[in-house]
Amino acid sequence: MKKPDLDVLIIGAGPIGIACALECKKRNLNYLVLEKGALTNSLFNYPLNMTFFSTSDKLEIDDIPFISNNPKPTRNEALEYYRRVTTSKALNINLYEKVEALKKTEHGFNIQSNKDNYKVRKVIIATGFYDIPNLLNIPGEDLPKVFHYYKEAHPFTLQNVVVVGASNSSVDAALEIYRKGGNVTMVIRGKSIGERVKYWVKPDILNRIKEGSIKAYFNSEIKEITPTEVTIKTPNGVQTLDNDYVIALTGYHPNFELLDTAGIEFSKDEKRIPSYNSETMETNVKGLYLAGVICGGMETHKWFIENSRIHAKMIVDDIETKPL
């Protein structure tokens, strides 16, 4: 049987996948990164004017300085940083190449992408969670007026817009659209704005709701979307609103299908935490590692760049202790 061509294949070229590539390169491992989209594809799809909660030093990888013009770096600054790291270190990354199958073999793994096949010894999955939205599962959600991602406010000027959710992304979208001339209504399942909303933004959204500039329905949920209206179930009964667009920012989840087909086990509850060794990041499948946000299952708020960039060194340390 043919021996594997690569020591390590990394799936995902986000910040943590890049960190893993840097670590592999430092140890002279024969590695390759496959990314189905653009470099740092999730960051690329963030809102244009997004500001990180973390300071730039917390987003650094491999002790490479991240210099920002602001106390909190912006999306564009982060894209520039990770792009420069990738190009200056000449990392081996194939973009726009999607992994379609992952199979354990005698000598490692067979990886099939939409462009090629690879035989590898070890695999690191660092795919994050931003690619698959949590759906509302209601009538009308498939209408073209419904979005699960938000990029910028301009298209929603002079439009009746419903923003679903109370997280950072929902609050940012509601405020930006309001300030660009949109008529914004928030529909929030809980009783208040989310606890993890950025501290410098939370007073802004609370004041806009209090003064009536942004309408908010708490303890409420959308029941149906039509081309011209939305129907909302509220504590005061069912409300029907004129509506042009719905932005449903209800969160996202990892690619469980890929993990399932790879043979990774999960916790038996709704959190779906994948099985891995917290000291090595190796899963129950020998030679298969997880890095970054994907480790949290449905608890996507537990892991982020700041506290998972250490996974790269943990994983490659473990790989070096085992025969290739």
XYZ file of C-alpha atoms in Angstrom:
324
model
C 0.000 0.000 0.000
C 1.267 3.474 -0.880
C 2.582 5.433 2.074
C 1.047 8.858 2.789
C 2.337 11.822 0.806
C 1.831 14.387 3.606
C 2.647 14.393 7.291
C -0.228 16.734 8.162
C -3.266 18.012 6.307
C -5.051 20.981 7.880
C -8.676 21.642 6.967
C -9.528 25.336 7.254
C -7.404 28.453 6.647
C -8.800 30.672 9.353
C -6.539 32.166 12.026
C -6.248 28.844 13.890
C -5.598 26.855 10.707
C -2.881 29.377 9.818
C -1.416 28.987 13.323
C -1.297 25.217 12.809
C 0.446 25.679 9.453
C 3.061 27.953 11.043
C 3.728 25.379 13.738
C 4.080 22.562 11.198
C 6.470 24.628 9.110
C 8.663 25.415 12.128
C 8.949 21.667 12.857
C 9.779 20.845 9.206
C 6.655 18.740 8.772
C 5.332 18.170 5.261
C 1.925 19.854 5.529
C -0.854 21.359 3.415
C -3.872 23.512 4.274
C -7.135 23.134 2.344
C -9.673 25.962 2.506
C -13.014 25.829 0.712
C -13.267 29.621 0.401
C -11.077 32.686 0.653
C -8.223 32.997 3.124
C -9.749 33.490 6.598
C -13.104 32.964 4.918
C -15.183 33.555 8.061
C -13.467 36.875 8.792
C -13.938 37.869 5.161
C -17.687 37.317 5.563
C -17.940 39.408 8.729
C -19.698 42.797 8.433
C -17.537 45.366 6.667
C -17.351 47.691 9.665
C -16.982 45.056 12.380
C -14.737 45.783 15.363
C -13.319 42.883 17.397
C -13.973 42.539 21.105
C -10.354 41.452 21.655
C -7.336 43.740 21.425
C -4.894 43.088 18.576
C -2.299 41.371 20.781
C -4.884 38.719 21.660
C -5.358 37.939 17.961
C -1.649 37.455 17.237
C -0.368 34.041 16.198
C 3.144 32.627 16.559
C 4.305 35.822 18.344
C 4.038 37.815 15.106
C 3.019 41.383 16.094
C -0.406 42.619 15.060
C -0.267 46.422 14.911
C -3.644 48.168 14.923
C -4.536 51.848 14.641
C -7.342 51.336 17.153
C -7.683 49.951 20.692
C -9.871 47.243 19.153
C -8.851 46.102 15.657
C -11.247 46.116 12.722
C -12.159 43.402 10.247
C -9.991 44.968 7.550
C -6.981 45.164 9.869
C -7.405 41.489 10.789
C -7.652 40.465 7.136
C -4.463 42.401 6.387
C -2.640 40.833 9.344
C -3.472 37.212 8.537
C -2.870 37.820 4.826
C 0.595 39.227 5.544
C 1.431 36.346 7.884
C 0.417 33.830 5.222
C 2.331 35.431 2.370
C 5.454 36.450 4.293
C 5.830 32.957 5.749
C 5.035 31.336 2.349
C 2.552 28.908 3.884
C 1.303 25.964 1.824
C -2.402 26.759 1.447
C -4.810 25.729 -1.316
C -7.801 28.072 -1.424
C -11.212 27.297 -2.934
C -10.627 23.576 -2.439
C -13.333 21.848 -0.413
C -12.828 18.606 1.497
C -15.612 16.229 0.511
C -14.570 12.977 2.227
C -12.236 11.943 5.032
C -11.518 8.274 5.658
C -9.271 6.557 8.187
C -6.792 4.055 6.679
C -4.032 1.716 7.857
C -1.344 4.367 7.425
C -3.347 7.490 8.182
C -6.159 9.073 6.180
C -7.452 9.426 2.655
C -8.756 12.920 1.919
C -10.881 13.613 -1.131
C -11.484 17.203 -2.182
C -13.308 18.707 -5.127
C -9.937 18.982 -6.882
C -7.662 16.141 -5.739
C -7.044 13.163 -3.478
C -4.487 13.069 -0.660
C -2.912 10.386 1.493
C -1.894 11.888 4.826
C -0.607 10.699 8.190
C -2.341 13.188 10.475
C -5.332 15.530 10.038
C -6.208 18.758 11.863
C -9.763 20.049 11.467
C -9.892 23.809 12.092
C -13.032 24.729 10.175
C -14.700 26.971 12.753
C -18.481 27.283 12.728
C -19.496 30.337 10.693
C -20.456 28.524 7.486
C -23.696 26.860 8.578
C -26.440 29.088 10.068
C -28.950 27.939 12.667
C -32.257 28.083 10.830
C -35.551 29.382 12.168
C -37.375 26.513 10.441
C -40.471 28.574 9.715
C -42.571 29.140 6.580
C -41.005 31.714 4.276
C -37.437 31.370 5.535
C -36.335 30.376 2.036
C -37.573 33.656 0.499
C -34.863 35.805 -1.144
C -35.635 38.634 1.307
C -34.258 36.543 4.204
C -30.556 36.690 5.076
C -28.558 34.721 7.640
C -25.480 36.891 7.172
C -25.100 40.648 7.347
C -22.467 42.599 5.396
C -23.429 46.281 5.315
C -26.379 48.609 5.894
C -26.693 50.497 2.607
C -29.077 48.046 0.815
C -31.578 48.427 3.667
C -31.958 52.222 3.562
C -35.687 53.241 3.554
C -36.690 49.591 4.057
C -38.697 47.847 6.782
C -36.162 45.458 8.280
C -36.622 42.814 10.974
C -33.425 41.750 12.746
C -33.735 38.458 14.627
C -31.519 37.906 17.662
C -29.851 39.849 20.478
C -26.180 38.957 20.020
C -23.313 41.230 18.995
C -24.002 40.617 15.314
C -27.717 41.379 15.676
C -27.128 44.546 17.676
C -24.453 45.805 15.272
C -26.735 45.191 12.295
C -29.729 46.881 13.928
C -27.735 49.987 14.856
C -26.017 50.322 11.485
C -29.230 49.892 9.491
C -31.052 52.372 11.721
C -28.297 54.941 11.208
C -28.383 54.412 7.445
C -32.094 55.215 7.307
C -33.717 51.826 7.705
C -36.830 51.185 9.786
C -35.581 48.519 12.200
C -37.529 46.092 14.364
C -35.733 43.541 16.543
C -37.341 40.211 17.411
C -35.670 38.663 20.457
C -36.502 35.274 21.933
C -35.178 36.186 25.388
C -36.162 38.921 27.801
C -33.227 41.253 27.136
C -30.268 42.149 24.947
C -27.561 39.472 25.126
C -25.186 39.469 28.091
C -22.117 39.149 25.837
C -22.889 42.221 23.711
C -19.816 44.497 23.572
C -19.808 46.817 26.590
C -19.348 49.970 24.512
C -22.280 49.049 22.228
C -24.853 47.856 24.746
C -25.825 51.321 26.093
C -26.320 52.510 22.508
C -28.825 49.787 21.576
C -30.664 50.076 24.922
C -31.063 53.818 24.468
C -32.272 53.464 20.874
C -34.877 50.932 22.025
C -35.910 53.092 24.983
C -36.448 56.172 22.825
C -38.347 54.153 20.188
C -35.868 54.644 17.332
C -35.575 50.872 17.136
C -38.629 48.782 17.987
C -37.912 45.613 19.981
C -40.172 42.648 20.727
C -38.767 40.635 23.655
C -39.855 37.106 24.590
C -41.023 36.868 20.977
C -40.362 34.886 17.816
C -41.213 35.035 14.136
C -43.806 32.469 13.105
C -44.085 33.171 9.368
C -42.480 35.281 6.648
C -44.282 36.325 3.469
C -43.049 38.481 0.572
C -44.508 41.613 2.197
C -45.016 40.824 5.913
C -43.774 38.977 8.972
C -45.937 37.423 11.661
C -44.557 37.591 15.202
C -45.733 35.770 18.301
C -45.363 38.162 21.251
C -46.445 38.098 24.936
C -49.255 40.459 23.905
C -50.484 38.274 21.085
C -49.711 37.821 17.401
C -48.468 40.872 15.494
C -48.211 41.244 11.712
C -45.753 43.820 10.390
C -45.075 45.242 6.964
C -41.669 43.961 5.980
C -39.129 44.198 3.176
C -36.213 42.202 4.634
C -35.467 39.783 7.461
C -31.935 39.433 8.807
C -31.937 36.297 10.955
C -28.678 36.346 12.906
C -29.519 33.359 15.077
C -26.051 31.858 15.284
C -24.126 29.189 13.435
C -22.804 25.694 14.052
C -19.871 23.508 12.980
C -19.914 21.072 10.081
C -21.110 18.101 12.120
C -21.507 16.014 8.973
C -17.761 16.088 8.291
C -16.998 15.139 11.900
C -19.619 12.383 11.835
C -18.271 10.789 8.668
C -14.746 10.947 10.118
C -15.919 8.815 13.061
C -15.700 11.476 15.787
C -17.960 10.866 18.775
C -20.111 13.553 20.428
C -21.651 14.241 23.813
C -25.158 12.843 24.061
C -26.830 16.165 24.859
C -27.876 19.067 22.647
C -24.438 20.700 23.008
C -22.895 18.043 20.723
C -19.386 18.532 22.089
C -16.959 16.440 20.013
C -14.724 13.957 21.818
C -11.091 15.047 22.156
C -8.201 15.000 24.626
C -7.959 18.477 26.144
C -4.163 18.134 26.533
C -3.383 17.032 22.969
C -6.572 17.963 21.021
C -6.595 14.451 19.504
C -10.090 13.030 18.987
C -11.268 9.503 19.589
C -10.037 8.829 16.033
C -6.297 8.249 16.318
C -4.304 10.836 14.373
C -7.261 13.207 13.908
C -7.132 16.506 15.811
C -9.489 19.443 16.381
C -8.400 23.070 16.712
C -10.316 26.253 17.425
C -14.025 26.942 17.706
C -15.066 23.562 16.315
C -14.120 22.046 19.690
C -17.168 23.672 21.289
C -19.877 21.910 19.331
C -23.032 23.997 19.621
C -21.408 26.113 22.337
C -19.744 28.319 19.774
C -19.143 31.127 22.296
C -16.689 29.040 24.336
C -13.805 29.118 21.866
C -12.418 31.983 19.804
C -9.050 33.128 18.425
C -7.846 34.487 21.749
C -8.100 31.239 23.719
C -7.652 28.626 20.974
C -4.516 29.830 19.193
C -2.587 27.651 21.678
C -4.118 24.552 20.075
C -1.569 24.655 17.252
C 1.422 24.049 19.512
C -0.454 21.465 21.601
C -1.322 19.467 18.492
C 2.076 19.575 16.817
C 3.807 18.771 20.112
C 1.701 15.615 20.263
C 2.264 14.751 16.603
C 6.039 14.907 17.160
C 5.828 12.418 20.033
C 4.226 9.805 17.787
C 5.719 7.999 14.814
C 4.924 9.405 11.384
